[in-house]
Coordinates of C-alpha atoms and ligand atoms in Angstrom, one line a residue:
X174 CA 122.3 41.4 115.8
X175 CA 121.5 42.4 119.3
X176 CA 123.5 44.5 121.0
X177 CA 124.8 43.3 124.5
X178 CA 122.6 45.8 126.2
X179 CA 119.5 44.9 124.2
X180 CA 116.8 43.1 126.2
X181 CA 114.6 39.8 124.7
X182 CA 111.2 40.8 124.1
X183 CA 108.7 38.3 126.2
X184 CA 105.6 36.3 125.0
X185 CA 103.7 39.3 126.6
X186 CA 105.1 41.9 124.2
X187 CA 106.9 43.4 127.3
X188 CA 110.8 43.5 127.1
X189 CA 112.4 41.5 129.6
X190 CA 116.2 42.0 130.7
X191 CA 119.1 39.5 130.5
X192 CA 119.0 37.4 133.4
X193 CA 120.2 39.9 136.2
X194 CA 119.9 40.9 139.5
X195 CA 119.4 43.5 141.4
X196 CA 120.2 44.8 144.9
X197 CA 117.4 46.3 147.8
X198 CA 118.5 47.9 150.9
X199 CA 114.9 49.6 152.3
X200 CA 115.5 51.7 155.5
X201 CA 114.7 49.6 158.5
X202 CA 110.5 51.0 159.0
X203 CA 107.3 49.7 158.0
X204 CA 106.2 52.6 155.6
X205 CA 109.7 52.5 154.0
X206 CA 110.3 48.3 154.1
X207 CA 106.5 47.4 152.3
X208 CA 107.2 49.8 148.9
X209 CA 111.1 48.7 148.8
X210 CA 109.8 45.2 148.9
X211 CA 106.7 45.6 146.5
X212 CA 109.6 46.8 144.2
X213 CA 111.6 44.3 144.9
X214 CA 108.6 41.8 144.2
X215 CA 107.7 43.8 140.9
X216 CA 111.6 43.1 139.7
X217 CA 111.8 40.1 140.4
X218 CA 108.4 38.7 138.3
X219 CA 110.1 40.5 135.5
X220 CA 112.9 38.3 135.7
X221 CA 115.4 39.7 137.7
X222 CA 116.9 38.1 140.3
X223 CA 116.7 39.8 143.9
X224 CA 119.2 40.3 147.0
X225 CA 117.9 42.1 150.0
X226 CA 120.6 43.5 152.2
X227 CA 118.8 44.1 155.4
X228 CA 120.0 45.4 159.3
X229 CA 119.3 43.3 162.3
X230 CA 117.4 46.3 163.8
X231 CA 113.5 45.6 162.6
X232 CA 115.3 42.7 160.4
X233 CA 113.2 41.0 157.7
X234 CA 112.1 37.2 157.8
X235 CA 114.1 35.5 155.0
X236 CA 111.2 32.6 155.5
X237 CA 108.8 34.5 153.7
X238 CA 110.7 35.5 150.6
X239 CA 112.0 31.9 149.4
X240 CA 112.6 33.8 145.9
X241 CA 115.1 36.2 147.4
X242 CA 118.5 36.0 148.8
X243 CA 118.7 38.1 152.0
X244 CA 122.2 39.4 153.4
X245 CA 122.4 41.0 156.8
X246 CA 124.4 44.1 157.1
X247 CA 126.0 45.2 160.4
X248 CA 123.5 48.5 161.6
X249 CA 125.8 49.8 164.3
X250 CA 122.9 51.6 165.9
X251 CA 123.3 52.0 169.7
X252 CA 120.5 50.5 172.0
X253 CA 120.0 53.6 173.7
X254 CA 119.0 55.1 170.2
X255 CA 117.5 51.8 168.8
X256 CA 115.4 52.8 172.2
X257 CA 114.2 56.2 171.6
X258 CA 112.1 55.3 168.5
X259 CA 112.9 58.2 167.2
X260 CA 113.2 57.4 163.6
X261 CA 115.5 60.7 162.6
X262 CA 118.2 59.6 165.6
X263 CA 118.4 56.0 164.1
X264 CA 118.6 57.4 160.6
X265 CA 121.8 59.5 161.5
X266 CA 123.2 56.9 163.9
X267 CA 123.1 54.4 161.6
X268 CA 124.5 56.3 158.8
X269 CA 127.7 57.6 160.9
X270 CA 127.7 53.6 162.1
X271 CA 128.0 52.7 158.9
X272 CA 130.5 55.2 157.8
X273 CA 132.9 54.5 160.4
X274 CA 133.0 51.2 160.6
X275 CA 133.0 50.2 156.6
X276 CA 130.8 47.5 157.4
X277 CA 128.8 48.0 154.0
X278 CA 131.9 48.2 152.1
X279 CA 132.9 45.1 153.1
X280 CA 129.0 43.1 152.5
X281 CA 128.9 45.1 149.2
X282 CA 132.2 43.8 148.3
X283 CA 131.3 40.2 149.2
X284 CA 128.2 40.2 147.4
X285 CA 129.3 41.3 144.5
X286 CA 131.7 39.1 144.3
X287 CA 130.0 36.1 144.8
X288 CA 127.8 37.7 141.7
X289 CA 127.5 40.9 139.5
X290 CA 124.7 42.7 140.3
X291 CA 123.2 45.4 137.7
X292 CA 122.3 48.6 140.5
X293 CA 121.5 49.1 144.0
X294 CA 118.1 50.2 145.0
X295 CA 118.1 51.9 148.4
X296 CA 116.1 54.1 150.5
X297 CA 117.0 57.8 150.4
X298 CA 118.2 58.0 153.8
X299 CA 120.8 55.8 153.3
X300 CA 123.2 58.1 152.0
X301 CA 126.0 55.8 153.6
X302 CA 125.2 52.8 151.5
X303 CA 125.0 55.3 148.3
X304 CA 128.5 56.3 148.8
X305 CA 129.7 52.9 149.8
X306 CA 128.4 51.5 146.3
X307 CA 129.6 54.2 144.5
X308 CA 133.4 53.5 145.9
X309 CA 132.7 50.2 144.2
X310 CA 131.2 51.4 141.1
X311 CA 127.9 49.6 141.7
X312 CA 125.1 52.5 140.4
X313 CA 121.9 53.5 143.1
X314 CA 118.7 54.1 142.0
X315 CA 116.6 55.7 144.9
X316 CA 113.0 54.7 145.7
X317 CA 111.2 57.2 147.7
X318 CA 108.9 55.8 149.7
X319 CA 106.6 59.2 150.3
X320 CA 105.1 61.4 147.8
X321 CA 106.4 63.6 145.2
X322 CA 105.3 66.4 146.6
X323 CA 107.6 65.5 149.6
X324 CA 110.4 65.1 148.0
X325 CA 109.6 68.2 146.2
X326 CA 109.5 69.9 149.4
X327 CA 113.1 67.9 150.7
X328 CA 114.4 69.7 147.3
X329 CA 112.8 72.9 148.6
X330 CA 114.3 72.6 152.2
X331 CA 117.5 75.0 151.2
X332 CA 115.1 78.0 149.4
X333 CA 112.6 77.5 152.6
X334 CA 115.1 78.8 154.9
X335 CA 116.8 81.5 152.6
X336 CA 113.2 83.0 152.5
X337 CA 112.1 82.9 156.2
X338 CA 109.8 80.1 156.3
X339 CA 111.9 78.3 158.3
X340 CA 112.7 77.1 161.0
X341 CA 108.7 77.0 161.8
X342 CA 107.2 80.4 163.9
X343 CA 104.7 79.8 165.8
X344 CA 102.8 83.4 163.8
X345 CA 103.4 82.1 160.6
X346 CA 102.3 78.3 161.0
X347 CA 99.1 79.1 159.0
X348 CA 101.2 81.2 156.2
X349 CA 101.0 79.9 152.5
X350 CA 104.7 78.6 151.1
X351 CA 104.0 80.7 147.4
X352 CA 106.5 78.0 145.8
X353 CA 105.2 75.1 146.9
X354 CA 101.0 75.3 147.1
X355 CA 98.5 73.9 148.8
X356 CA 101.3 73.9 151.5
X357 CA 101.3 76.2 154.5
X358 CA 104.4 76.6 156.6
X359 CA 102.7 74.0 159.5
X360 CA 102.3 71.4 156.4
X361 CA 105.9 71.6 155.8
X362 CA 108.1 68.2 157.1
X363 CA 108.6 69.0 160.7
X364 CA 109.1 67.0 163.4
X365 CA 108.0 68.0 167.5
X366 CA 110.1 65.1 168.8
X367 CA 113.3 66.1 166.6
X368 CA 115.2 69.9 166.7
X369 CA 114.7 71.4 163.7
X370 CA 118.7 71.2 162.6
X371 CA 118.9 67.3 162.8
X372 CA 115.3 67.2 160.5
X373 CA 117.3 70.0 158.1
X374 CA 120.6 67.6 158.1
X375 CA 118.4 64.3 157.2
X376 CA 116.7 65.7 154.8
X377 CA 119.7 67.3 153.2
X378 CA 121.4 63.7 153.0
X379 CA 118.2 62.3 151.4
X380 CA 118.6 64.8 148.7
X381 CA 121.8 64.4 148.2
X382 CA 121.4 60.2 148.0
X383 CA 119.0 60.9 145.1
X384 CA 121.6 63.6 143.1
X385 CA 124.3 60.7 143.5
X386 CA 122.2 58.0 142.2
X387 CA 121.4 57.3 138.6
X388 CA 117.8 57.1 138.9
X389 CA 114.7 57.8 141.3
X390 CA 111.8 55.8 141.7
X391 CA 108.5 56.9 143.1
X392 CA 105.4 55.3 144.5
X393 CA 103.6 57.3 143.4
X394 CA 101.6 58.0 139.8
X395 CA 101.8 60.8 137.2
X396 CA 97.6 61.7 137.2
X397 CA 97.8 62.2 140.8
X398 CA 101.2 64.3 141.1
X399 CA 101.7 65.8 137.9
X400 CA 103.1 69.3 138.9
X401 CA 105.1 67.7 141.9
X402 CA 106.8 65.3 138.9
X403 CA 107.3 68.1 136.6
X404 CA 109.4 69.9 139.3
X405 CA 111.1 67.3 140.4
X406 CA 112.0 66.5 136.8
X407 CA 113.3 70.4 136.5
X408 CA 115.0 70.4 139.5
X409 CA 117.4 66.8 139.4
X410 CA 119.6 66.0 136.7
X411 CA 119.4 62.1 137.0
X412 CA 118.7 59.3 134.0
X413 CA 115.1 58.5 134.9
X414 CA 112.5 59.8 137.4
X415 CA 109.7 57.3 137.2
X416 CA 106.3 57.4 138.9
X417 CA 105.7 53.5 139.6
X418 CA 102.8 54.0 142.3
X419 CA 100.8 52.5 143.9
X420 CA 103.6 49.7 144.6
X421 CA 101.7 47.8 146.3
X422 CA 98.7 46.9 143.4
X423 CA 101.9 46.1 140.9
X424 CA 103.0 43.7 143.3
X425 CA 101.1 40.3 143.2
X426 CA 102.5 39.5 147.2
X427 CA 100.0 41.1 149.7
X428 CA 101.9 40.2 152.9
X429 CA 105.8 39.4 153.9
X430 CA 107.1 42.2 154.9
X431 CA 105.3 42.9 157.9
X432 CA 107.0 43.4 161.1
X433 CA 104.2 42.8 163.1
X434 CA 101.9 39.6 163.3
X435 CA 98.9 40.4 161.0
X436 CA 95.6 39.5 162.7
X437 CA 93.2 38.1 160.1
X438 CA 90.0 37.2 162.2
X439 CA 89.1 40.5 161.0
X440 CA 88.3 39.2 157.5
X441 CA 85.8 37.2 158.6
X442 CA 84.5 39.8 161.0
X443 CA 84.5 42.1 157.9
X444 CA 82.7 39.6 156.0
X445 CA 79.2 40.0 158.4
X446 CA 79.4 43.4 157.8
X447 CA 77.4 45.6 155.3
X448 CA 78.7 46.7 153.0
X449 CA 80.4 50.6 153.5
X450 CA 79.7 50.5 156.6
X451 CA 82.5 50.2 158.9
X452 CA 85.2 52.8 159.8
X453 CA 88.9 51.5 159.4
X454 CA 90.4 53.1 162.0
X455 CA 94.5 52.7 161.8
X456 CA 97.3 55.1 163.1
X457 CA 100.4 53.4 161.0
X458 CA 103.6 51.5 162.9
X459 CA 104.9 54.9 164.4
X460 CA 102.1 57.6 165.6
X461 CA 100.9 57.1 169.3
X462 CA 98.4 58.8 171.5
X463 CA 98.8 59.1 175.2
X464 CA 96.0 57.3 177.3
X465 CA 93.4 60.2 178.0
X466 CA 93.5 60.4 174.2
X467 CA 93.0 56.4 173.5
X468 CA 89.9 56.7 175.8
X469 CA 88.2 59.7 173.4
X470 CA 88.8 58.0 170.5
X471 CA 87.7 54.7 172.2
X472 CA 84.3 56.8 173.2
X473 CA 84.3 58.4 170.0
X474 CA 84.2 55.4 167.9
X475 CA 81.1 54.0 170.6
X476 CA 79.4 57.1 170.7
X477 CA 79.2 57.6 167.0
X478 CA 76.9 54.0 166.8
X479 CA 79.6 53.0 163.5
X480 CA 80.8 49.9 162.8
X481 CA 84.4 50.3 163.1
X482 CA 87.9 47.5 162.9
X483 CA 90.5 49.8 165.1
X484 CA 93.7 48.9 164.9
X485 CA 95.4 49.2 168.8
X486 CA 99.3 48.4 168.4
X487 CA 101.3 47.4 171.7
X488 CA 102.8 50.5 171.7
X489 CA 100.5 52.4 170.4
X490 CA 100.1 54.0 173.6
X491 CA 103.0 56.2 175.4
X492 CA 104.5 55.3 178.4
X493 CA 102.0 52.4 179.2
X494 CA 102.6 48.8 179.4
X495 CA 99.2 47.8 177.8
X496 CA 96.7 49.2 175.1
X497 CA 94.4 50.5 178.0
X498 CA 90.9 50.0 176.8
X499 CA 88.2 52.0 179.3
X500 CA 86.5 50.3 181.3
X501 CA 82.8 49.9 179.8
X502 CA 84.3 50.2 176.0
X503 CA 83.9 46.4 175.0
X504 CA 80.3 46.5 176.6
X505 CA 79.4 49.2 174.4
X506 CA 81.0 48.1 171.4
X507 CA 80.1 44.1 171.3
X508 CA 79.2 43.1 168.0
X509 CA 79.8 46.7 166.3
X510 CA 83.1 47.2 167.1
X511 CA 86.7 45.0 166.4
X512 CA 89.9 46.2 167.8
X513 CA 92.9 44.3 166.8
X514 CA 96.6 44.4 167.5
X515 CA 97.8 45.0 163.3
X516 CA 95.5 44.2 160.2
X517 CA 96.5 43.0 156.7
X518 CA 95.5 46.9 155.8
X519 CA 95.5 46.4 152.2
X520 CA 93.3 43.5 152.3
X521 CA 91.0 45.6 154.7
X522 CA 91.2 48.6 152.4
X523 CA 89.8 46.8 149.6
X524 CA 87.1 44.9 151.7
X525 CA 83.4 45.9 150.2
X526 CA 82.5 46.7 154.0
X527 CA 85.1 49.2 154.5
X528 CA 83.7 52.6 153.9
X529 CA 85.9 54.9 155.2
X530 CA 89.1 55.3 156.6
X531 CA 90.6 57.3 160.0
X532 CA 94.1 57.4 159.4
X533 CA 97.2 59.3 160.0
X534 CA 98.0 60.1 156.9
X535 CA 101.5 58.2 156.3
X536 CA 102.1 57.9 153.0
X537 CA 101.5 54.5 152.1
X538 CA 98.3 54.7 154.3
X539 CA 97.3 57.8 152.1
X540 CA 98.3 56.0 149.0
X541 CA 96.5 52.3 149.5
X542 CA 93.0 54.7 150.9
X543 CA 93.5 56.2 147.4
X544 CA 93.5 53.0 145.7
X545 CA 91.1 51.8 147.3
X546 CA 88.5 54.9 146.3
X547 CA 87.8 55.1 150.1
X548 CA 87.4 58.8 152.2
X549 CA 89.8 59.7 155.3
X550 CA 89.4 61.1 158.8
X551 CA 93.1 62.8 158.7
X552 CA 94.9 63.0 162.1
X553 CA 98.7 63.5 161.4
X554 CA 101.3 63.5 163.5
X555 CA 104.7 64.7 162.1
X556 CA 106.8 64.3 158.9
X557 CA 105.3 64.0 155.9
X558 CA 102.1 63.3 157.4
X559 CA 100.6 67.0 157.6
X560 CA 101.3 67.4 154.2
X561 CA 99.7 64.3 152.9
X562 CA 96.7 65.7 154.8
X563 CA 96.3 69.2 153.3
X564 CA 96.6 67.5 150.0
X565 CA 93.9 64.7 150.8
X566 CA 92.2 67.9 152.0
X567 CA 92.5 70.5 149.3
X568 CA 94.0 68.9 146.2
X569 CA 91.9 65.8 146.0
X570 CA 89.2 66.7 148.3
X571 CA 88.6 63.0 149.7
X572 CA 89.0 63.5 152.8
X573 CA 89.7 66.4 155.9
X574 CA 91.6 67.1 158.9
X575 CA 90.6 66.2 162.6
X576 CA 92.4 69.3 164.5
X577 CA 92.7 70.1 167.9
X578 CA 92.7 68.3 170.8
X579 CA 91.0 64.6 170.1
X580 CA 87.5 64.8 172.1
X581 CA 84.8 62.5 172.2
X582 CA 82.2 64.7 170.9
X583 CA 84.2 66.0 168.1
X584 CA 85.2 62.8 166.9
X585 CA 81.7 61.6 167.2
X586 CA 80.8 64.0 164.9
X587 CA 84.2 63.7 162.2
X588 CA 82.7 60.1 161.8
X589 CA 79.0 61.2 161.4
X590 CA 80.8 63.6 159.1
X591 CA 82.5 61.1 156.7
X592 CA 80.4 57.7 156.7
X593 CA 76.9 59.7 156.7
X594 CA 77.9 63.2 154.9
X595 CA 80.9 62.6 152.6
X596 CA 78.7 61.9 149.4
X597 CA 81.0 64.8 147.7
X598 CA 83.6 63.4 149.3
X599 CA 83.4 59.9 148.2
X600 CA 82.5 61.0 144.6
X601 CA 86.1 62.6 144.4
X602 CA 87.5 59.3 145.9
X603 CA 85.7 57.1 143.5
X604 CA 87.2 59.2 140.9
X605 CA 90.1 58.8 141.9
X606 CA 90.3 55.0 142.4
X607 CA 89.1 55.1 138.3
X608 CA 92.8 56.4 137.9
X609 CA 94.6 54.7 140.0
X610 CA 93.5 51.8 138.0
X611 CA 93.7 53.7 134.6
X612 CA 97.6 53.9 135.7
X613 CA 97.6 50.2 135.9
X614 CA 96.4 48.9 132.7
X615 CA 99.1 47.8 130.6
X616 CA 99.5 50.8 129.0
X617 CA 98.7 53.1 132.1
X618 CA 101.8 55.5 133.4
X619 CA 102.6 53.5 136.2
X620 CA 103.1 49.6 134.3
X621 CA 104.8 51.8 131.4
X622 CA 107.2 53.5 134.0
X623 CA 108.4 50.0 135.4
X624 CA 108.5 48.8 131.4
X625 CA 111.1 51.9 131.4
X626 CA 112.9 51.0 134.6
X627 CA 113.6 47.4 133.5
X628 CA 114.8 49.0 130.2
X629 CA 117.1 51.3 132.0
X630 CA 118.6 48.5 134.2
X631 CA 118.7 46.5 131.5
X632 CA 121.1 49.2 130.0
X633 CA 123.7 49.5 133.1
Ligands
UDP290 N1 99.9 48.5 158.1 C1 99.5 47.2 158.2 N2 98.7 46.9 159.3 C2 98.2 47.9 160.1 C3 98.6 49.2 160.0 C4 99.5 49.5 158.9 O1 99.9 46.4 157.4 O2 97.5 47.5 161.1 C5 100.8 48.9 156.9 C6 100.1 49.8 155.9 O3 99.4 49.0 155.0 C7 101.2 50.6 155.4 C8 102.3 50.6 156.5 O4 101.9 49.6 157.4 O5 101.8 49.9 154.2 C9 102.3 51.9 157.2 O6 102.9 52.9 156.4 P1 102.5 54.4 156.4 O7 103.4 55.1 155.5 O8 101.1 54.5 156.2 O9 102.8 54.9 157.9 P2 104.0 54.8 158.9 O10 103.8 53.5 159.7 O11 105.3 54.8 158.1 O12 103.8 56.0 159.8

């Protein structure tokens, strides 16, 4: 006789657990909402049922997830803060929010009593939602929305100041960290915007979400992270550490959880073009260039005589009301050249025309590029972005950095570089799109880590 905790076993062979449902909380950002809700997405066609809880800063669009229930939970954070974009301010202000005013408590306590649910999944830097469920009994599982080797490096963050390597000096930016290679001190997560204690606190309180919960969840996969796993594995005592990655091939919904309006016209644009041919040119929802740099890239990109699909967010340019475009540029361009507001970036990815990508290197970015077998122009900004780079750079050799100050001529030739020169380059990314979709077969790491997770929740 089954036991109670004993799932049925589906027509697919694949063992499906007791009608149940989960909870998702994803921290409030593009690059941290998408993975939660590919998750969410992945749960949910292996029969669970899903609740989002959500804030009303960046809030989700219930419309376009008829399958979930959605619950909004006061954020607290203060305008001026909401205003700063800073995304470590909001992460701390909305955690003290939260902690004051019991304002999770009391939705978690509502929800659950309208109906059990097995776990919590949050994002890592909710530490005040951890705590909050924990008070109720309701166990978190953690899904970490960068790579293994970052959260290596958050685990690393208490051993990297004992030995000197941080806070960052300016002599030892280009000095190897022994304990955690390829990276160099400057490829640690560091943040210009942000002093260097309120970086250290955050990701202190992301560690310490992921020691409280039961289990931590990845997007990432095991062939392209082994070591970082391993040490991870060493380093946290928790049930499971699964490598579920990439999140966003699992899940059969391409769009829904964009903040912005995708603009699609691309699509067809993409479809005139030959194929490898154009540069996918994207900077993520967060990184921004001031307006002398928008016009080098905008020459850049004309002078190099690619095709190229450049996405130009509203606010992709500080402390200007408009996108800026030189005068001349669309002349130059017409025909070649598409600049658009937000792309369906996966869909683009995996478009046959798309032969490279100029990107800054955010994880998901990094991850779908990977996917999708395609080369990178790295340009990163802060956080995790540097590190992503050196290992696009060194570890998988599919890409390299940009540095310096962004110049016409220089950027010119970066492009030359990678859509004319990057045969070597585009070998290693071809081999690495073979397994990415080794991990997906049905009995690839990352299908057999979610078999494990649904077997674990199954068990709460
Ligand atoms: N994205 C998109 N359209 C765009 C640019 C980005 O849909 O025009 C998506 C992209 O596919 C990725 C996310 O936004 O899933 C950005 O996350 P990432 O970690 O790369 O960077 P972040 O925005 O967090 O810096």
């Amino acid at each position: 006789m089954a036991t109670v905790h004993e799932a049925p076993i589906d027509g697919d062979g694949r063992r499906r657990p007791h009608a149940r449902r989960v909870l998702v909380f994803p921290l409030p950002f593009q690059g941290h909402i998408n993975p939660m809700m590919q998750l969410a997405d992945v749960l949910h066609s292996r029969g669970l049922g899903v609740t989002v809880l959500h804030t009303r800063f960046n809030a989700l669009d219930p419309a376009l997830h008829p399958e979930f229930t959605f619950v909004a939970v006061p954020d607290g954070i203060p305008a001026d803060v909401a205003a700063t974009g800073s995304i470590i301010s909001i992460i701390l202000a909305m955690n003290a929010a939260m902690e004051a005013s019991g304002a999770v408590d009391d939705v978690l306590a509502s929800v659950l009593a309208d109906e059990p649910a097995a776990c919590l999944f949050i994002d890592a830097n909710l530490l005040a939602v951890q705590k909050a469920a924990t008070a109720l009994g309701l166990p978190t599982m953690v899904l970490r929305t960068g790579s293994a080797a970052c959260f290596s490096c958050f685990l690393a963050y208490p051993m990297l100041h004992e030995k000197g390597y941080l806070p960052p000096k300016e002599s030892q930016l280009c000095t190897p960290v022994e304990e955690l290679p390829p990276l160099r001190v400057k490829d640690l997560f560091l943040s210009s915007s942000n002093n260097h204690e309120m970086v250290r606190k955050v990701l202190a309180r992301a560690t310490e979400a992921v020691r409280n919960s039961h289990g931590l969840v990845i997007n990432t996969f095991e062939a392209l992270e082994t070591a970082e796993l391993d040490r991870i594995r060493r380093e946290v005592d928790v049930a499971v550490v699964l490598a579920v990655g990439p999140l966003h091939k699992l899940s059969t919904r391409g769009t829904g959880s964009s903040l912005l309006q995708q603009d699609r016209s691309c699509i067809e644009w993409l479809d005139r073009q030959a194929a490898g041919s154009v540069l996918y040119v994207s900077f993520g929802s967060l990184a921004s260039v001031d307006s002398g740099e928008l016009s080098e890239v905008a020459w850049g990109l004309a002078n190099s005589g690619q095709p190229f699909l450049w996405v130009v967010r509203p606010d992709l340019v500080r402390g200007s009301d408009g996108t800026g475009l030189p005068e001349g540029f669309d002349r130059a361009v017409d025909g070649r050249g598409k600049v658009i507001p937000w792309a369906p970036q996966q869909e683009v990815l995996a478009h046959p025309a798309v032969g490279g990508f100029w990107t800054h290197n955010g994880w998901n970015s990094t991850l779908e590029s990977i996917t999708e077998g395609l080369p990178m122009i790295c340009r990163p900004q802060f956080a995790d972005q540097m590190m992503n780079t050196r290992y696009v750079e060194t570890e998988w050799s599919v890409g390299f950095e940009l540095e310096g100050e962004l110049e016409r001529n220089k950027i010119e030739e970066a492009i030359r570089n990678l859509m004319s020169h990057g045969d070597v380059m585009r070998e290693s990314a071809r081999e690495l799109k073979k397994k990415v979709a080794t991990c997906l077969e049905s009995d690839g790491s990352s299908v057999l880590a979610i078999d494990k997770l649904i077997d674990y929740i199954s068990s709460l």
